[in-house]
Each structure stands twice: as C-alpha cells, then as structure tokens.
Amino acid sequence: MNVVLKTTAKLTALVGLLMLSLPSLANEKAAATESLSPLTYEPTLENRRDPNRYCAGCHKFDSNGEQSGGEFHFGKFHGRHLQEKNPNNGKGITCVSCHGNISEDHRRGMKDVMRFQSDIFGDKKPMFTVEEQNQVCFACHQPKKLQEKLWAHDVHAMKLPCASCHTLHPESDAMKGIEPKEQVKLCVDCHGEQQKRLESGLAATPALKQKD
C-alpha cells in the first residue's frame, strides 16, 4: 500500500512539473519560429528599375523637336500615357506598351518597333501603314467609344493615323475639350492643305483623292 502511495505521489509531482514547463516550452518555440521567419521585401519606386531607361539611353531630342526621347521620357514623360494604367493588363504604360520590343538590328533601321508618323502623305514613305499604326492605338482605345466621342474618328480611322491629330507624349492634350468651332477649323485647315498638295502634284495617294 505504501509503495502504491509513493508511486502515485511521484507521478503527481511529475505531471505537475510538466504542466509548469509547458508555457515555457511554448514561448521558446514561438521565439525560435519568429527568428527563422523569412524577411519580407517591399519594392519602392526608388529601387524599382525604370522600364523606359533602356530606350531613353539612345533616343534624344533631334533638331526639329518632333522626336521625343531621352530626357523627355526619363522622368518627364508627359500626358495620360504616364498617369494611367494599361486596360489590358492593369500595369503602367511603358515604351514597349506602344512601340513593342526592339530587335538585334534595331539600330540599323530595321522595321521592328512601331514608329508613329503624323504625315503619311509627304515625300517620304512611312515605314508603317495607317492601319498598322492605328491598330496599336485601338488595342486600348476602342473604336466604338471613339466614334461616340467624335464622328470624325469613324471617318478617318482607316485613312489617317491617330498621330495626325493626337500627339503621343503631350504635356497637355490639345484635342481634349476642344471647342466645336476649333474642330471645324481643324477640318478646314487639313483638307485645305490636302487640296494644295493635290494641285501642286505632291499628293497622289488614293486616300487623298477620295471625298468624305
């Protein structure tokens, strides 16, 4: 009987010691787990590579001021293309979004990246057709919505590049909120210039000979 009582007392004491040591063991385990947790890294604007830097390394302003590149893109990219997201993927718009990726022969004048040209009726034949240029714009700017905003979008969509009226990298969009009288003036000025070219024999494209 005494043996049983002694054994029971020992077991009771052992259980008590285990109960007292459980909180301490739990704390030690939690501390060990915390020390082994991987460090998290949140990228910020300062340590994120500028996606336009590669293009801006070569493209600079040219003498006539029409080519936009270099410092203009790097940190000073103007207009809505900088401020808004690409509706197709929700990411910020970069040079590649509109111009595409360059090839190994890009510096040799290879037809690789999109080159938007406003004047397609001049002496120099554009590298890309009106349709090819505008299809890039239509990837984000839906033709149906453009037609609702202004009827001229529908009339000129396949005859004139969007760049004829819209500047690609403007500080402020000259066509945004334009008054009706100014719209009419644009029509008169543009079609008047076409007529002068026709009369002087500089314009011989089927698109110019058609009457809207």
Short mmCIF file of C-alpha atoms in Angstrom, two decimals:
data_model
loop_
_atom_site.label_atom_id
_atom_site.label_comp_id
_atom_site.label_asym_id
_atom_site.label_seq_id
_atom_site.Cartn_x
_atom_site.Cartn_y
_atom_site.Cartn_z
CA MET A 1 0.00 0.00 0.00
CA ASN A 2 2.83 2.34 0.87
CA VAL A 3 4.52 1.52 -2.43
CA VAL A 4 1.37 2.45 -4.35
CA LEU A 5 1.04 5.72 -2.48
CA LYS A 6 4.68 6.60 -3.10
CA THR A 7 4.34 5.79 -6.81
CA THR A 8 1.18 7.88 -7.08
CA ALA A 9 2.86 10.79 -5.34
CA LYS A 10 5.82 10.62 -7.73
CA LEU A 11 3.53 10.56 -10.79
CA THR A 12 1.54 13.51 -9.45
CA ALA A 13 4.70 15.51 -8.89
CA LEU A 14 5.97 14.65 -12.40
CA VAL A 15 2.69 15.74 -14.02
CA GLY A 16 2.83 18.99 -12.07
CA LEU A 17 6.34 19.71 -13.29
CA LEU A 18 5.30 19.03 -16.90
CA MET A 19 2.32 21.39 -16.61
CA LEU A 20 4.55 24.13 -15.26
CA SER A 21 7.10 23.70 -18.05
CA LEU A 22 4.59 23.75 -20.98
CA PRO A 23 4.21 27.58 -21.16
CA SER A 24 7.97 27.98 -21.13
CA LEU A 25 8.39 25.45 -23.96
CA ALA A 26 5.67 27.18 -25.99
CA ASN A 27 7.39 30.54 -25.61
CA GLU A 28 10.74 29.10 -26.66
CA LYS A 29 9.15 27.50 -29.76
CA ALA A 30 7.45 30.74 -30.74
CA ALA A 31 10.70 32.65 -30.35
CA ALA A 32 12.55 30.12 -32.49
CA THR A 33 9.88 30.28 -35.21
CA GLU A 34 9.96 34.07 -35.22
CA SER A 35 13.73 34.13 -35.59
CA LEU A 36 13.54 31.79 -38.61
CA SER A 37 10.78 33.73 -40.42
CA PRO A 38 11.94 34.99 -43.86
CA LEU A 39 12.48 38.71 -44.24
CA THR A 40 9.94 40.45 -46.46
CA TYR A 41 10.98 42.99 -49.09
CA GLU A 42 8.57 45.60 -50.37
CA PRO A 43 9.83 47.26 -53.57
CA THR A 44 9.54 51.01 -53.73
CA LEU A 45 9.71 53.48 -56.59
CA GLU A 46 13.35 54.25 -55.73
CA ASN A 47 14.60 50.68 -56.08
CA ARG A 48 12.43 49.59 -58.99
CA ARG A 49 14.15 49.67 -62.40
CA ASP A 50 12.73 52.25 -64.79
CA PRO A 51 11.29 50.24 -67.71
CA ASN A 52 11.87 53.18 -70.06
CA ARG A 53 15.55 53.62 -69.18
CA TYR A 54 16.80 51.23 -71.88
CA CYS A 55 15.03 53.16 -74.65
CA ALA A 56 15.90 56.55 -73.19
CA GLY A 57 19.59 55.67 -73.27
CA CYS A 58 19.69 56.32 -77.03
CA HIS A 59 16.67 58.40 -78.02
CA LYS A 60 17.33 62.11 -77.70
CA PHE A 61 15.67 65.25 -78.97
CA ASP A 62 16.52 65.90 -82.60
CA SER A 63 16.99 69.28 -84.24
CA ASN A 64 13.39 69.74 -85.34
CA GLY A 65 11.95 68.95 -81.91
CA GLU A 66 9.49 66.38 -83.23
CA GLN A 67 11.26 63.28 -81.98
CA SER A 68 10.51 62.71 -78.32
CA GLY A 69 13.02 60.67 -76.37
CA GLY A 70 15.93 60.79 -73.98
CA GLU A 71 15.31 63.17 -71.10
CA PHE A 72 11.74 63.61 -72.28
CA HIS A 73 10.88 60.00 -71.46
CA PHE A 74 13.17 59.52 -68.48
CA GLY A 75 11.37 61.22 -65.61
CA LYS A 76 9.50 63.74 -67.75
CA PHE A 77 7.10 61.59 -69.74
CA HIS A 78 4.03 63.79 -70.15
CA GLY A 79 0.37 63.10 -70.75
CA ARG A 80 -2.16 60.44 -69.88
CA HIS A 81 0.09 57.61 -71.04
CA LEU A 82 2.19 58.19 -67.93
CA GLN A 83 -0.66 58.63 -65.49
CA GLU A 84 -2.98 55.79 -66.45
CA LYS A 85 -2.78 52.01 -66.50
CA ASN A 86 -2.87 49.71 -69.48
CA PRO A 87 -6.51 48.50 -69.56
CA ASN A 88 -5.39 45.13 -70.92
CA ASN A 89 -3.15 44.13 -68.02
CA GLY A 90 -3.59 46.80 -65.34
CA LYS A 91 0.11 47.72 -65.40
CA GLY A 92 1.72 51.07 -66.04
CA ILE A 93 2.24 52.07 -69.66
CA THR A 94 5.85 51.94 -70.86
CA CYS A 95 7.63 52.49 -74.18
CA VAL A 96 7.19 48.81 -75.04
CA SER A 97 3.43 49.03 -74.48
CA CYS A 98 3.01 51.06 -77.67
CA HIS A 99 6.27 50.69 -79.57
CA GLY A 100 6.96 46.99 -78.93
CA ASN A 101 10.31 45.26 -78.38
CA ILE A 102 13.39 46.08 -80.40
CA SER A 103 15.32 43.54 -82.46
CA GLU A 104 19.08 42.97 -82.64
CA ASP A 105 19.19 45.10 -85.80
CA HIS A 106 17.17 47.96 -84.34
CA ARG A 107 19.99 50.49 -84.71
CA ARG A 108 20.27 49.65 -88.41
CA GLY A 109 16.78 50.92 -89.09
CA MET A 110 15.10 47.51 -89.05
CA LYS A 111 11.30 47.53 -89.18
CA ASP A 112 10.77 46.25 -85.67
CA VAL A 113 9.31 48.76 -83.21
CA MET A 114 6.27 50.83 -84.11
CA ARG A 115 7.07 54.28 -85.47
CA PHE A 116 4.11 56.64 -85.37
CA GLN A 117 4.18 59.21 -88.16
CA SER A 118 1.70 62.06 -88.37
CA ASP A 119 2.29 62.97 -92.02
CA ILE A 120 1.85 59.96 -94.28
CA PHE A 121 1.29 61.96 -97.46
CA GLY A 122 4.68 63.61 -97.71
CA ASP A 123 7.58 62.71 -99.97
CA LYS A 124 8.96 60.15 -97.53
CA LYS A 125 7.00 56.91 -97.41
CA PRO A 126 6.17 55.90 -93.82
CA MET A 127 7.56 52.64 -92.51
CA PHE A 128 4.15 51.57 -91.16
CA THR A 129 0.77 51.95 -92.83
CA VAL A 130 -2.15 53.83 -91.32
CA GLU A 131 -3.81 50.56 -90.34
CA GLU A 132 -0.68 49.22 -88.68
CA GLN A 133 -0.20 52.39 -86.66
CA ASN A 134 -3.81 52.72 -85.59
CA GLN A 135 -4.17 49.07 -84.59
CA VAL A 136 -1.72 49.77 -81.76
CA CYS A 137 -3.93 52.60 -80.52
CA PHE A 138 -7.10 50.53 -80.92
CA ALA A 139 -5.68 47.91 -78.55
CA CYS A 140 -6.58 50.30 -75.71
CA HIS A 141 -8.77 52.97 -77.31
CA GLN A 142 -11.86 51.15 -78.53
CA PRO A 143 -13.11 52.41 -81.94
CA LYS A 144 -16.75 52.29 -80.83
CA LYS A 145 -16.10 54.63 -77.90
CA LEU A 146 -14.03 56.93 -80.09
CA GLN A 147 -16.89 57.18 -82.57
CA GLU A 148 -19.25 58.15 -79.77
CA LYS A 149 -16.95 60.98 -78.72
CA LEU A 150 -16.47 62.45 -82.21
CA TRP A 151 -17.86 61.42 -85.58
CA ALA A 152 -14.56 62.23 -87.30
CA HIS A 153 -12.94 59.24 -85.59
CA ASP A 154 -15.09 56.90 -87.66
CA VAL A 155 -14.48 58.76 -90.92
CA HIS A 156 -10.69 58.97 -90.62
CA ALA A 157 -9.89 55.79 -88.69
CA MET A 158 -8.54 53.87 -91.70
CA LYS A 159 -7.32 56.87 -93.72
CA LEU A 160 -5.30 58.89 -91.24
CA PRO A 161 -3.01 57.82 -88.40
CA CYS A 162 -4.16 58.83 -84.93
CA ALA A 163 -0.88 60.74 -84.61
CA SER A 164 -2.10 63.20 -87.25
CA CYS A 165 -4.25 64.89 -84.61
CA HIS A 166 -3.07 63.44 -81.31
CA THR A 167 0.45 63.98 -80.01
CA LEU A 168 1.92 60.84 -78.47
CA HIS A 169 3.63 62.43 -75.47
CA PRO A 170 1.96 65.79 -74.86
CA GLU A 171 2.19 67.79 -71.67
CA SER A 172 -1.45 68.64 -72.34
CA ASP A 173 -3.71 67.06 -74.96
CA ALA A 174 -4.55 69.76 -77.49
CA MET A 175 -7.58 67.78 -78.67
CA LYS A 176 -9.03 67.37 -75.17
CA GLY A 177 -12.07 69.59 -74.65
CA ILE A 178 -11.63 71.41 -77.95
CA GLU A 179 -14.47 73.76 -78.86
CA PRO A 180 -16.76 72.93 -81.84
CA LYS A 181 -15.52 75.97 -83.78
CA GLU A 182 -11.94 74.80 -83.36
CA GLN A 183 -12.94 71.34 -84.59
CA VAL A 184 -14.33 72.86 -87.78
CA LYS A 185 -11.16 74.93 -88.21
CA LEU A 186 -9.06 71.77 -87.99
CA CYS A 187 -11.13 70.18 -90.73
CA VAL A 188 -10.78 73.24 -92.97
CA ASP A 189 -7.04 73.56 -92.36
CA CYS A 190 -6.31 69.89 -93.01
CA HIS A 191 -8.47 69.48 -96.08
CA GLY A 192 -7.22 72.82 -97.39
CA GLU A 193 -3.64 71.57 -97.14
CA GLN A 194 -4.61 68.37 -98.94
CA GLN A 195 -6.13 70.39 -101.76
CA LYS A 196 -2.96 72.43 -102.13
CA ARG A 197 -0.91 69.27 -102.39
CA LEU A 198 -3.24 67.83 -104.98
CA GLU A 199 -2.99 70.95 -107.06
CA SER A 200 0.79 71.00 -106.81
CA GLY A 201 1.04 67.30 -107.60
CA LEU A 202 2.69 66.41 -104.29
CA ALA A 203 -0.14 64.15 -103.16
CA ALA A 204 -1.02 61.24 -105.37
CA THR A 205 -2.42 58.73 -102.90
CA PRO A 206 -5.89 57.19 -103.40
CA ALA A 207 -6.87 58.26 -99.88
CA LEU A 208 -6.44 61.92 -100.73
CA LYS A 209 -8.44 61.68 -103.94
CA GLN A 210 -11.47 60.30 -102.13
CA LYS A 211 -14.04 62.76 -100.93
CA ASP A 212 -15.53 62.27 -97.49
#
